[in-house]
Amino acid sequence: MSTAASLHQSRKRKNGVMMMLCVVAAGIGLAWLALILGALLYKGLAGVSLSVFTEMTPPPGDAGGLLNAIYGSIVMTIIGIIVGTPIGVLAGTYMAEYGRFSKLTTVVRFINDILLSAPSIIIGLFVYELMVRPMGHFSAIAGAVALAILVIPVVVRTTEDMLNLVPNALREAGTAIGAPRWVVIRSVAYRAALSGIVTGILLAIARISGETAPLLFTALNNQFWSSNLNAPMASLPVTIFQFALSPYEEWQQLAWTGALIITLTVLALSIFARSLTGRREDK
């Protein structure tokens, strides 16, 4: 056997071994995911009923629903997205369009990466010191601010990356017809990167919809219906956390059902975000 043939056989064996290890690792990961989703479906579907979406969180030992927690999560998530998205988009636009090669952009990108990987409980403690202690009480608006801070780095990163993928020839074409820089960004760059930016916003929603730690330090919880943003407000993640640790079967069942609702919502957002990315690549 020649040296070339021997080398080919050796590489083929190594490739086969590594491929097998990759398949095994992927199978282990998928198996755990299947077990988690299976447990959520088995435990959570048993508690799904109309009362979950129409009744308030119950006192210990009674049946009830998650209406106030669902409402609180939706309100704080919407406010967090409304506050965090414009800041993230504008910061990402500056980094990609105006300060691509500046030192300030390097510093902002570094800080953004730190925020992106920072534990959410740190954000909760920061907002607690910034808002809750001076105000003297927990509030939904403090919870929304904590979620907005978590939204910003995700949107900044996706906006910058998507704008960097826009070909410079498109910008040059807009400039060639006499359009100002801001018009080129708005009418050319944003249009080309729109699906990617929207995907980043959806991923930010998926991230904050299940956050518990920052809300424990800011919005706390509320067993009753409350639409007052200056008062404690219920949320699904905190309600799940409290109910799951309780000794009451009714609360534990509601915790499983709430976890299933959040999981299905995040999966739906992730699938929708991937579909937007796929459409962009097809174009």
PDB file of C-alpha atoms in Angstrom:
ATOM      1  CA  MET A   1       0.000   0.000   0.000  1.00  0.00           C
ATOM      2  CA  SER A   2       1.348   3.381  -0.985  1.00  0.00           C
ATOM      3  CA  THR A   3       1.932   6.219   1.452  1.00  0.00           C
ATOM      4  CA  ALA A   4      -0.876   8.281  -0.114  1.00  0.00           C
ATOM      5  CA  ALA A   5      -3.377   5.431   0.227  1.00  0.00           C
ATOM      6  CA  SER A   6      -2.334   4.803   3.839  1.00  0.00           C
ATOM      7  CA  LEU A   7      -2.739   8.498   4.663  1.00  0.00           C
ATOM      8  CA  HIS A   8      -6.167   8.495   3.025  1.00  0.00           C
ATOM      9  CA  GLN A   9      -7.299   5.489   5.090  1.00  0.00           C
ATOM     10  CA  SER A  10      -6.004   7.094   8.294  1.00  0.00           C
ATOM     11  CA  ARG A  11      -7.862  10.334   7.584  1.00  0.00           C
ATOM     12  CA  LYS A  12     -11.015   8.407   6.696  1.00  0.00           C
ATOM     13  CA  ARG A  13     -10.909   6.515  10.024  1.00  0.00           C
ATOM     14  CA  LYS A  14     -10.360   9.733  11.986  1.00  0.00           C
ATOM     15  CA  ASN A  15     -13.193  11.405  10.091  1.00  0.00           C
ATOM     16  CA  GLY A  16     -15.494   8.480  10.886  1.00  0.00           C
ATOM     17  CA  VAL A  17     -14.615   8.585  14.586  1.00  0.00           C
ATOM     18  CA  MET A  18     -15.150  12.333  14.835  1.00  0.00           C
ATOM     19  CA  MET A  19     -18.414  12.114  12.904  1.00  0.00           C
ATOM     20  CA  MET A  20     -19.636   9.420  15.272  1.00  0.00           C
ATOM     21  CA  LEU A  21     -18.698  11.546  18.310  1.00  0.00           C
ATOM     22  CA  CYS A  22     -20.538  14.532  16.830  1.00  0.00           C
ATOM     23  CA  VAL A  23     -23.652  12.441  16.205  1.00  0.00           C
ATOM     24  CA  VAL A  24     -23.532  11.049  19.745  1.00  0.00           C
ATOM     25  CA  ALA A  25     -23.124  14.537  21.245  1.00  0.00           C
ATOM     26  CA  ALA A  26     -26.003  15.893  19.146  1.00  0.00           C
ATOM     27  CA  GLY A  27     -28.136  12.897  20.121  1.00  0.00           C
ATOM     28  CA  ILE A  28     -27.460  13.467  23.834  1.00  0.00           C
ATOM     29  CA  GLY A  29     -28.413  17.141  23.514  1.00  0.00           C
ATOM     30  CA  LEU A  30     -31.591  16.335  21.596  1.00  0.00           C
ATOM     31  CA  ALA A  31     -32.485  13.616  24.089  1.00  0.00           C
ATOM     32  CA  TRP A  32     -32.337  16.055  27.004  1.00  0.00           C
ATOM     33  CA  LEU A  33     -34.360  18.592  25.027  1.00  0.00           C
ATOM     34  CA  ALA A  34     -36.954  15.940  24.247  1.00  0.00           C
ATOM     35  CA  LEU A  35     -37.123  14.930  27.929  1.00  0.00           C
ATOM     36  CA  ILE A  36     -37.624  18.544  29.030  1.00  0.00           C
ATOM     37  CA  LEU A  37     -40.299  19.237  26.418  1.00  0.00           C
ATOM     38  CA  GLY A  38     -41.942  15.892  27.144  1.00  0.00           C
ATOM     39  CA  ALA A  39     -42.111  16.627  30.877  1.00  0.00           C
ATOM     40  CA  LEU A  40     -43.507  20.109  30.192  1.00  0.00           C
ATOM     41  CA  LEU A  41     -46.166  18.742  27.860  1.00  0.00           C
ATOM     42  CA  TYR A  42     -47.085  15.883  30.193  1.00  0.00           C
ATOM     43  CA  LYS A  43     -47.292  18.025  33.328  1.00  0.00           C
ATOM     44  CA  GLY A  44     -48.400  21.294  31.744  1.00  0.00           C
ATOM     45  CA  LEU A  45     -51.183  20.110  29.446  1.00  0.00           C
ATOM     46  CA  ALA A  46     -52.959  18.515  32.401  1.00  0.00           C
ATOM     47  CA  GLY A  47     -53.630  21.973  33.822  1.00  0.00           C
ATOM     48  CA  VAL A  48     -54.567  23.797  30.611  1.00  0.00           C
ATOM     49  CA  SER A  49     -58.129  25.066  30.785  1.00  0.00           C
ATOM     50  CA  LEU A  50     -60.103  28.225  30.195  1.00  0.00           C
ATOM     51  CA  SER A  51     -59.746  29.193  33.859  1.00  0.00           C
ATOM     52  CA  VAL A  52     -55.981  29.529  33.431  1.00  0.00           C
ATOM     53  CA  PHE A  53     -56.576  32.513  31.141  1.00  0.00           C
ATOM     54  CA  THR A  54     -59.637  33.958  32.910  1.00  0.00           C
ATOM     55  CA  GLU A  55     -58.968  33.658  36.668  1.00  0.00           C
ATOM     56  CA  MET A  56     -56.471  35.270  39.025  1.00  0.00           C
ATOM     57  CA  THR A  57     -53.715  33.437  40.861  1.00  0.00           C
ATOM     58  CA  PRO A  58     -55.412  31.612  43.734  1.00  0.00           C
ATOM     59  CA  PRO A  59     -54.751  31.570  47.475  1.00  0.00           C
ATOM     60  CA  PRO A  60     -53.113  28.419  48.892  1.00  0.00           C
ATOM     61  CA  GLY A  61     -55.199  25.292  48.414  1.00  0.00           C
ATOM     62  CA  ASP A  62     -57.679  26.800  45.934  1.00  0.00           C
ATOM     63  CA  ALA A  63     -58.037  26.491  42.177  1.00  0.00           C
ATOM     64  CA  GLY A  64     -57.440  29.485  39.983  1.00  0.00           C
ATOM     65  CA  GLY A  65     -55.615  30.771  36.953  1.00  0.00           C
ATOM     66  CA  LEU A  66     -52.755  32.929  35.723  1.00  0.00           C
ATOM     67  CA  LEU A  67     -54.587  35.881  34.204  1.00  0.00           C
ATOM     68  CA  ASN A  68     -52.897  38.584  36.287  1.00  0.00           C
ATOM     69  CA  ALA A  69     -49.473  36.985  35.785  1.00  0.00           C
ATOM     70  CA  ILE A  70     -49.949  36.725  32.006  1.00  0.00           C
ATOM     71  CA  TYR A  71     -51.167  40.330  31.857  1.00  0.00           C
ATOM     72  CA  GLY A  72     -48.214  41.567  33.915  1.00  0.00           C
ATOM     73  CA  SER A  73     -45.685  39.713  31.761  1.00  0.00           C
ATOM     74  CA  ILE A  74     -47.193  41.110  28.564  1.00  0.00           C
ATOM     75  CA  VAL A  75     -47.267  44.687  29.911  1.00  0.00           C
ATOM     76  CA  MET A  76     -43.685  44.687  31.207  1.00  0.00           C
ATOM     77  CA  THR A  77     -42.371  42.926  28.097  1.00  0.00           C
ATOM     78  CA  ILE A  78     -44.056  45.437  25.781  1.00  0.00           C
ATOM     79  CA  ILE A  79     -42.722  48.412  27.758  1.00  0.00           C
ATOM     80  CA  GLY A  80     -39.250  46.863  27.870  1.00  0.00           C
ATOM     81  CA  ILE A  81     -39.282  46.359  24.090  1.00  0.00           C
ATOM     82  CA  ILE A  82     -40.628  49.868  23.429  1.00  0.00           C
ATOM     83  CA  VAL A  83     -37.871  51.402  25.583  1.00  0.00           C
ATOM     84  CA  GLY A  84     -34.977  49.122  24.660  1.00  0.00           C
ATOM     85  CA  THR A  85     -35.498  48.671  20.911  1.00  0.00           C
ATOM     86  CA  PRO A  86     -34.982  52.289  19.749  1.00  0.00           C
ATOM     87  CA  ILE A  87     -31.869  52.623  21.901  1.00  0.00           C
ATOM     88  CA  GLY A  88     -30.469  49.362  20.560  1.00  0.00           C
ATOM     89  CA  VAL A  89     -31.270  50.141  16.933  1.00  0.00           C
ATOM     90  CA  LEU A  90     -29.773  53.643  17.122  1.00  0.00           C
ATOM     91  CA  ALA A  91     -26.638  52.407  18.880  1.00  0.00           C
ATOM     92  CA  GLY A  92     -26.204  49.603  16.356  1.00  0.00           C
ATOM     93  CA  THR A  93     -26.749  52.074  13.514  1.00  0.00           C
ATOM     94  CA  TYR A  94     -24.034  54.384  14.836  1.00  0.00           C
ATOM     95  CA  MET A  95     -21.597  51.492  15.203  1.00  0.00           C
ATOM     96  CA  ALA A  96     -22.244  50.186  11.683  1.00  0.00           C
ATOM     97  CA  GLU A  97     -22.795  53.396   9.730  1.00  0.00           C
ATOM     98  CA  TYR A  98     -21.020  56.316  11.407  1.00  0.00           C
ATOM     99  CA  GLY A  99     -18.349  54.956  13.726  1.00  0.00           C
ATOM    100  CA  ARG A 100     -17.415  51.652  12.160  1.00  0.00           C
ATOM    101  CA  PHE A 101     -13.684  52.245  12.572  1.00  0.00           C
ATOM    102  CA  SER A 102     -13.681  54.596  15.565  1.00  0.00           C
ATOM    103  CA  LYS A 103     -12.289  53.801  18.996  1.00  0.00           C
ATOM    104  CA  LEU A 104     -15.616  54.697  20.590  1.00  0.00           C
ATOM    105  CA  THR A 105     -17.288  51.899  18.634  1.00  0.00           C
ATOM    106  CA  THR A 106     -14.708  49.428  19.911  1.00  0.00           C
ATOM    107  CA  VAL A 107     -15.411  50.494  23.494  1.00  0.00           C
ATOM    108  CA  VAL A 108     -19.200  50.377  23.009  1.00  0.00           C
ATOM    109  CA  ARG A 109     -18.973  46.947  21.393  1.00  0.00           C
ATOM    110  CA  PHE A 110     -16.878  45.661  24.306  1.00  0.00           C
ATOM    111  CA  ILE A 111     -19.343  47.016  26.887  1.00  0.00           C
ATOM    112  CA  ASN A 112     -22.250  45.633  24.869  1.00  0.00           C
ATOM    113  CA  ASP A 113     -20.681  42.162  24.851  1.00  0.00           C
ATOM    114  CA  ILE A 114     -20.324  42.360  28.640  1.00  0.00           C
ATOM    115  CA  LEU A 115     -23.999  43.303  29.002  1.00  0.00           C
ATOM    116  CA  LEU A 116     -24.961  40.534  26.599  1.00  0.00           C
ATOM    117  CA  SER A 117     -23.331  37.897  28.787  1.00  0.00           C
ATOM    118  CA  ALA A 118     -23.991  39.460  32.190  1.00  0.00           C
ATOM    119  CA  PRO A 119     -26.254  37.468  34.570  1.00  0.00           C
ATOM    120  CA  SER A 120     -29.719  38.976  34.618  1.00  0.00           C
ATOM    121  CA  ILE A 121     -29.705  39.070  38.417  1.00  0.00           C
ATOM    122  CA  ILE A 122     -26.955  41.721  38.208  1.00  0.00           C
ATOM    123  CA  ILE A 123     -29.258  43.858  36.073  1.00  0.00           C
ATOM    124  CA  GLY A 124     -32.018  43.342  38.630  1.00  0.00           C
ATOM    125  CA  LEU A 125     -29.770  44.485  41.482  1.00  0.00           C
ATOM    126  CA  PHE A 126     -28.668  47.516  39.482  1.00  0.00           C
ATOM    127  CA  VAL A 127     -32.255  48.619  38.802  1.00  0.00           C
ATOM    128  CA  TYR A 128     -33.138  47.897  42.442  1.00  0.00           C
ATOM    129  CA  GLU A 129     -30.495  50.379  43.584  1.00  0.00           C
ATOM    130  CA  LEU A 130     -31.324  52.811  40.788  1.00  0.00           C
ATOM    131  CA  MET A 131     -35.132  52.876  41.108  1.00  0.00           C
ATOM    132  CA  VAL A 132     -36.642  50.648  43.793  1.00  0.00           C
ATOM    133  CA  ARG A 133     -34.703  51.994  46.777  1.00  0.00           C
ATOM    134  CA  PRO A 134     -35.155  55.697  45.894  1.00  0.00           C
ATOM    135  CA  MET A 135     -38.859  55.130  45.165  1.00  0.00           C
ATOM    136  CA  GLY A 136     -39.324  53.137  48.361  1.00  0.00           C
ATOM    137  CA  HIS A 137     -41.352  50.342  46.787  1.00  0.00           C
ATOM    138  CA  PHE A 138     -41.373  47.742  44.024  1.00  0.00           C
ATOM    139  CA  SER A 139     -43.105  48.639  40.770  1.00  0.00           C
ATOM    140  CA  ALA A 140     -43.901  47.346  37.306  1.00  0.00           C
ATOM    141  CA  ILE A 141     -42.076  50.261  35.720  1.00  0.00           C
ATOM    142  CA  ALA A 142     -38.861  49.208  37.481  1.00  0.00           C
ATOM    143  CA  GLY A 143     -39.354  45.689  36.155  1.00  0.00           C
ATOM    144  CA  ALA A 144     -39.869  47.045  32.644  1.00  0.00           C
ATOM    145  CA  VAL A 145     -36.651  49.091  32.892  1.00  0.00           C
ATOM    146  CA  ALA A 146     -34.725  45.977  33.945  1.00  0.00           C
ATOM    147  CA  LEU A 147     -36.120  44.087  30.942  1.00  0.00           C
ATOM    148  CA  ALA A 148     -35.293  47.028  28.649  1.00  0.00           C
ATOM    149  CA  ILE A 149     -31.650  46.882  29.761  1.00  0.00           C
ATOM    150  CA  LEU A 150     -31.619  43.190  28.811  1.00  0.00           C
ATOM    151  CA  VAL A 151     -33.145  44.000  25.420  1.00  0.00           C
ATOM    152  CA  ILE A 152     -30.588  46.654  24.434  1.00  0.00           C
ATOM    153  CA  PRO A 153     -27.441  44.492  23.934  1.00  0.00           C
ATOM    154  CA  VAL A 154     -29.328  41.896  21.877  1.00  0.00           C
ATOM    155  CA  VAL A 155     -30.764  44.527  19.537  1.00  0.00           C
ATOM    156  CA  VAL A 156     -27.447  46.407  19.326  1.00  0.00           C
ATOM    157  CA  ARG A 157     -25.575  43.279  18.252  1.00  0.00           C
ATOM    158  CA  THR A 158     -28.128  42.143  15.650  1.00  0.00           C
ATOM    159  CA  THR A 159     -28.594  45.660  14.226  1.00  0.00           C
ATOM    160  CA  GLU A 160     -24.857  46.184  13.814  1.00  0.00           C
ATOM    161  CA  ASP A 161     -24.330  42.753  12.271  1.00  0.00           C
ATOM    162  CA  MET A 162     -27.237  43.100   9.839  1.00  0.00           C
ATOM    163  CA  LEU A 163     -26.199  46.587   8.713  1.00  0.00           C
ATOM    164  CA  ASN A 164     -22.622  45.401   8.202  1.00  0.00           C
ATOM    165  CA  LEU A 165     -23.956  42.754   5.815  1.00  0.00           C
ATOM    166  CA  VAL A 166     -25.567  45.370   3.569  1.00  0.00           C
ATOM    167  CA  PRO A 167     -23.314  45.803   0.472  1.00  0.00           C
ATOM    168  CA  ASN A 168     -21.570  49.166   0.305  1.00  0.00           C
ATOM    169  CA  ALA A 169     -22.571  49.382  -3.355  1.00  0.00           C
ATOM    170  CA  LEU A 170     -26.156  50.035  -2.256  1.00  0.00           C
ATOM    171  CA  ARG A 171     -25.058  52.916  -0.060  1.00  0.00           C
ATOM    172  CA  GLU A 172     -22.874  54.314  -2.825  1.00  0.00           C
ATOM    173  CA  ALA A 173     -25.791  54.169  -5.257  1.00  0.00           C
ATOM    174  CA  GLY A 174     -27.933  56.204  -2.862  1.00  0.00           C
ATOM    175  CA  THR A 175     -25.154  58.721  -2.335  1.00  0.00           C
ATOM    176  CA  ALA A 176     -24.566  58.990  -6.082  1.00  0.00           C
ATOM    177  CA  ILE A 177     -28.074  60.356  -6.671  1.00  0.00           C
ATOM    178  CA  GLY A 178     -27.515  63.053  -4.064  1.00  0.00           C
ATOM    179  CA  ALA A 179     -29.322  61.519  -1.076  1.00  0.00           C
ATOM    180  CA  PRO A 180     -28.079  62.654   2.361  1.00  0.00           C
ATOM    181  CA  ARG A 181     -26.425  60.082   4.623  1.00  0.00           C
ATOM    182  CA  TRP A 182     -29.443  59.724   6.894  1.00  0.00           C
ATOM    183  CA  VAL A 183     -31.757  59.168   3.922  1.00  0.00           C
ATOM    184  CA  VAL A 184     -29.453  56.445   2.588  1.00  0.00           C
ATOM    185  CA  ILE A 185     -29.474  54.723   5.977  1.00  0.00           C
ATOM    186  CA  ARG A 186     -33.248  54.994   6.351  1.00  0.00           C
ATOM    187  CA  SER A 187     -34.286  54.123   2.814  1.00  0.00           C
ATOM    188  CA  VAL A 188     -31.511  51.756   1.728  1.00  0.00           C
ATOM    189  CA  ALA A 189     -29.646  50.206   4.657  1.00  0.00           C
ATOM    190  CA  TYR A 190     -32.670  49.740   6.922  1.00  0.00           C
ATOM    191  CA  ARG A 191     -34.745  48.237   4.130  1.00  0.00           C
ATOM    192  CA  ALA A 192     -32.028  45.761   3.246  1.00  0.00           C
ATOM    193  CA  ALA A 193     -31.470  44.764   6.891  1.00  0.00           C
ATOM    194  CA  LEU A 194     -35.092  44.954   8.070  1.00  0.00           C
ATOM    195  CA  SER A 195     -35.751  41.231   8.449  1.00  0.00           C
ATOM    196  CA  GLY A 196     -32.513  40.739  10.403  1.00  0.00           C
ATOM    197  CA  ILE A 197     -33.277  43.631  12.748  1.00  0.00           C
ATOM    198  CA  VAL A 198     -36.802  42.312  13.343  1.00  0.00           C
ATOM    199  CA  THR A 199     -35.302  38.888  14.052  1.00  0.00           C
ATOM    200  CA  GLY A 200     -33.086  40.455  16.721  1.00  0.00           C
ATOM    201  CA  ILE A 201     -36.087  42.136  18.325  1.00  0.00           C
ATOM    202  CA  LEU A 202     -37.978  38.836  18.378  1.00  0.00           C
ATOM    203  CA  LEU A 203     -34.986  37.103  19.969  1.00  0.00           C
ATOM    204  CA  ALA A 204     -34.859  39.856  22.592  1.00  0.00           C
ATOM    205  CA  ILE A 205     -38.546  39.264  23.364  1.00  0.00           C
ATOM    206  CA  ALA A 206     -37.859  35.541  23.662  1.00  0.00           C
ATOM    207  CA  ARG A 207     -35.021  36.228  26.098  1.00  0.00           C
ATOM    208  CA  ILE A 208     -36.841  38.577  28.461  1.00  0.00           C
ATOM    209  CA  SER A 209     -40.145  36.691  28.461  1.00  0.00           C
ATOM    210  CA  GLY A 210     -38.711  34.041  30.772  1.00  0.00           C
ATOM    211  CA  GLU A 211     -36.524  36.213  33.013  1.00  0.00           C
ATOM    212  CA  THR A 212     -37.219  35.771  36.737  1.00  0.00           C
ATOM    213  CA  ALA A 213     -34.249  37.211  38.637  1.00  0.00           C
ATOM    214  CA  PRO A 214     -34.522  40.866  37.519  1.00  0.00           C
ATOM    215  CA  LEU A 215     -38.266  40.924  38.248  1.00  0.00           C
ATOM    216  CA  LEU A 216     -37.778  39.556  41.770  1.00  0.00           C
ATOM    217  CA  PHE A 217     -35.766  42.680  42.613  1.00  0.00           C
ATOM    218  CA  THR A 218     -37.960  45.172  40.760  1.00  0.00           C
ATOM    219  CA  ALA A 219     -41.611  44.250  40.138  1.00  0.00           C
ATOM    220  CA  LEU A 220     -41.753  41.548  42.846  1.00  0.00           C
ATOM    221  CA  ASN A 221     -45.212  39.946  42.534  1.00  0.00           C
ATOM    222  CA  ASN A 222     -48.899  40.557  43.140  1.00  0.00           C
ATOM    223  CA  GLN A 223     -51.584  37.975  43.905  1.00  0.00           C
ATOM    224  CA  PHE A 224     -54.260  40.330  42.593  1.00  0.00           C
ATOM    225  CA  TRP A 225     -55.030  42.144  39.361  1.00  0.00           C
ATOM    226  CA  SER A 226     -53.063  45.365  39.053  1.00  0.00           C
ATOM    227  CA  SER A 227     -52.696  47.715  36.091  1.00  0.00           C
ATOM    228  CA  ASN A 228     -50.852  50.329  38.159  1.00  0.00           C
ATOM    229  CA  LEU A 229     -47.313  50.626  36.791  1.00  0.00           C
ATOM    230  CA  ASN A 230     -46.197  52.294  40.019  1.00  0.00           C
ATOM    231  CA  ALA A 231     -47.086  49.243  42.135  1.00  0.00           C
ATOM    232  CA  PRO A 232     -45.903  45.626  42.324  1.00  0.00           C
ATOM    233  CA  MET A 233     -47.206  43.542  39.419  1.00  0.00           C
ATOM    234  CA  ALA A 234     -47.477  39.811  38.856  1.00  0.00           C
ATOM    235  CA  SER A 235     -45.503  38.092  36.099  1.00  0.00           C
ATOM    236  CA  LEU A 236     -45.398  34.549  34.793  1.00  0.00           C
ATOM    237  CA  PRO A 237     -41.720  33.800  35.586  1.00  0.00           C
ATOM    238  CA  VAL A 238     -41.980  34.985  39.219  1.00  0.00           C
ATOM    239  CA  THR A 239     -45.332  33.235  39.712  1.00  0.00           C
ATOM    240  CA  ILE A 240     -43.855  30.003  38.343  1.00  0.00           C
ATOM    241  CA  PHE A 241     -40.874  30.355  40.677  1.00  0.00           C
ATOM    242  CA  GLN A 242     -43.061  30.867  43.750  1.00  0.00           C
ATOM    243  CA  PHE A 243     -45.680  28.259  42.876  1.00  0.00           C
ATOM    244  CA  ALA A 244     -43.111  25.590  41.972  1.00  0.00           C
ATOM    245  CA  LEU A 245     -41.522  25.875  45.437  1.00  0.00           C
ATOM    246  CA  SER A 246     -44.852  25.671  47.263  1.00  0.00           C
ATOM    247  CA  PRO A 247     -46.237  22.483  48.867  1.00  0.00           C
ATOM    248  CA  TYR A 248     -49.694  22.964  47.310  1.00  0.00           C
ATOM    249  CA  GLU A 249     -50.610  20.735  44.369  1.00  0.00           C
ATOM    250  CA  GLU A 250     -52.843  23.390  42.772  1.00  0.00           C
ATOM    251  CA  TRP A 251     -49.981  25.894  42.743  1.00  0.00           C
ATOM    252  CA  GLN A 252     -47.525  23.310  41.418  1.00  0.00           C
ATOM    253  CA  GLN A 253     -49.902  22.453  38.582  1.00  0.00           C
ATOM    254  CA  LEU A 254     -50.250  26.126  37.683  1.00  0.00           C
ATOM    255  CA  ALA A 255     -46.453  26.420  37.703  1.00  0.00           C
ATOM    256  CA  TRP A 256     -46.178  23.587  35.147  1.00  0.00           C
ATOM    257  CA  THR A 257     -48.876  25.163  32.997  1.00  0.00           C
ATOM    258  CA  GLY A 258     -47.211  28.587  33.152  1.00  0.00           C
ATOM    259  CA  ALA A 259     -43.863  27.050  32.201  1.00  0.00           C
ATOM    260  CA  LEU A 260     -45.514  25.381  29.214  1.00  0.00           C
ATOM    261  CA  ILE A 261     -47.058  28.686  28.097  1.00  0.00           C
ATOM    262  CA  ILE A 262     -43.689  30.480  28.234  1.00  0.00           C
ATOM    263  CA  THR A 263     -41.888  27.619  26.454  1.00  0.00           C
ATOM    264  CA  LEU A 264     -44.394  27.463  23.605  1.00  0.00           C
ATOM    265  CA  THR A 265     -44.290  31.247  23.248  1.00  0.00           C
ATOM    266  CA  VAL A 266     -40.483  31.281  23.059  1.00  0.00           C
ATOM    267  CA  LEU A 267     -40.474  28.385  20.567  1.00  0.00           C
ATOM    268  CA  ALA A 268     -43.018  30.187  18.391  1.00  0.00           C
ATOM    269  CA  LEU A 269     -40.966  33.386  18.427  1.00  0.00           C
ATOM    270  CA  SER A 270     -37.776  31.471  17.614  1.00  0.00           C
ATOM    271  CA  ILE A 271     -39.421  29.669  14.676  1.00  0.00           C
ATOM    272  CA  PHE A 272     -40.825  32.946  13.366  1.00  0.00           C
ATOM    273  CA  ALA A 273     -37.413  34.613  13.698  1.00  0.00           C
ATOM    274  CA  ARG A 274     -35.757  31.777  11.775  1.00  0.00           C
ATOM    275  CA  SER A 275     -38.398  32.027   9.051  1.00  0.00           C
ATOM    276  CA  LEU A 276     -37.620  35.744   8.665  1.00  0.00           C
ATOM    277  CA  THR A 277     -33.913  34.951   8.387  1.00  0.00           C
ATOM    278  CA  GLY A 278     -34.651  32.298   5.781  1.00  0.00           C
ATOM    279  CA  ARG A 279     -36.706  34.735   3.722  1.00  0.00           C
ATOM    280  CA  ARG A 280     -33.840  37.265   3.834  1.00  0.00           C
ATOM    281  CA  GLU A 281     -31.358  34.643   2.587  1.00  0.00           C
ATOM    282  CA  ASP A 282     -33.722  33.647  -0.239  1.00  0.00           C
ATOM    283  CA  LYS A 283     -33.843  37.242  -1.402  1.00  0.00           C
TER     284      LYS A 283
END
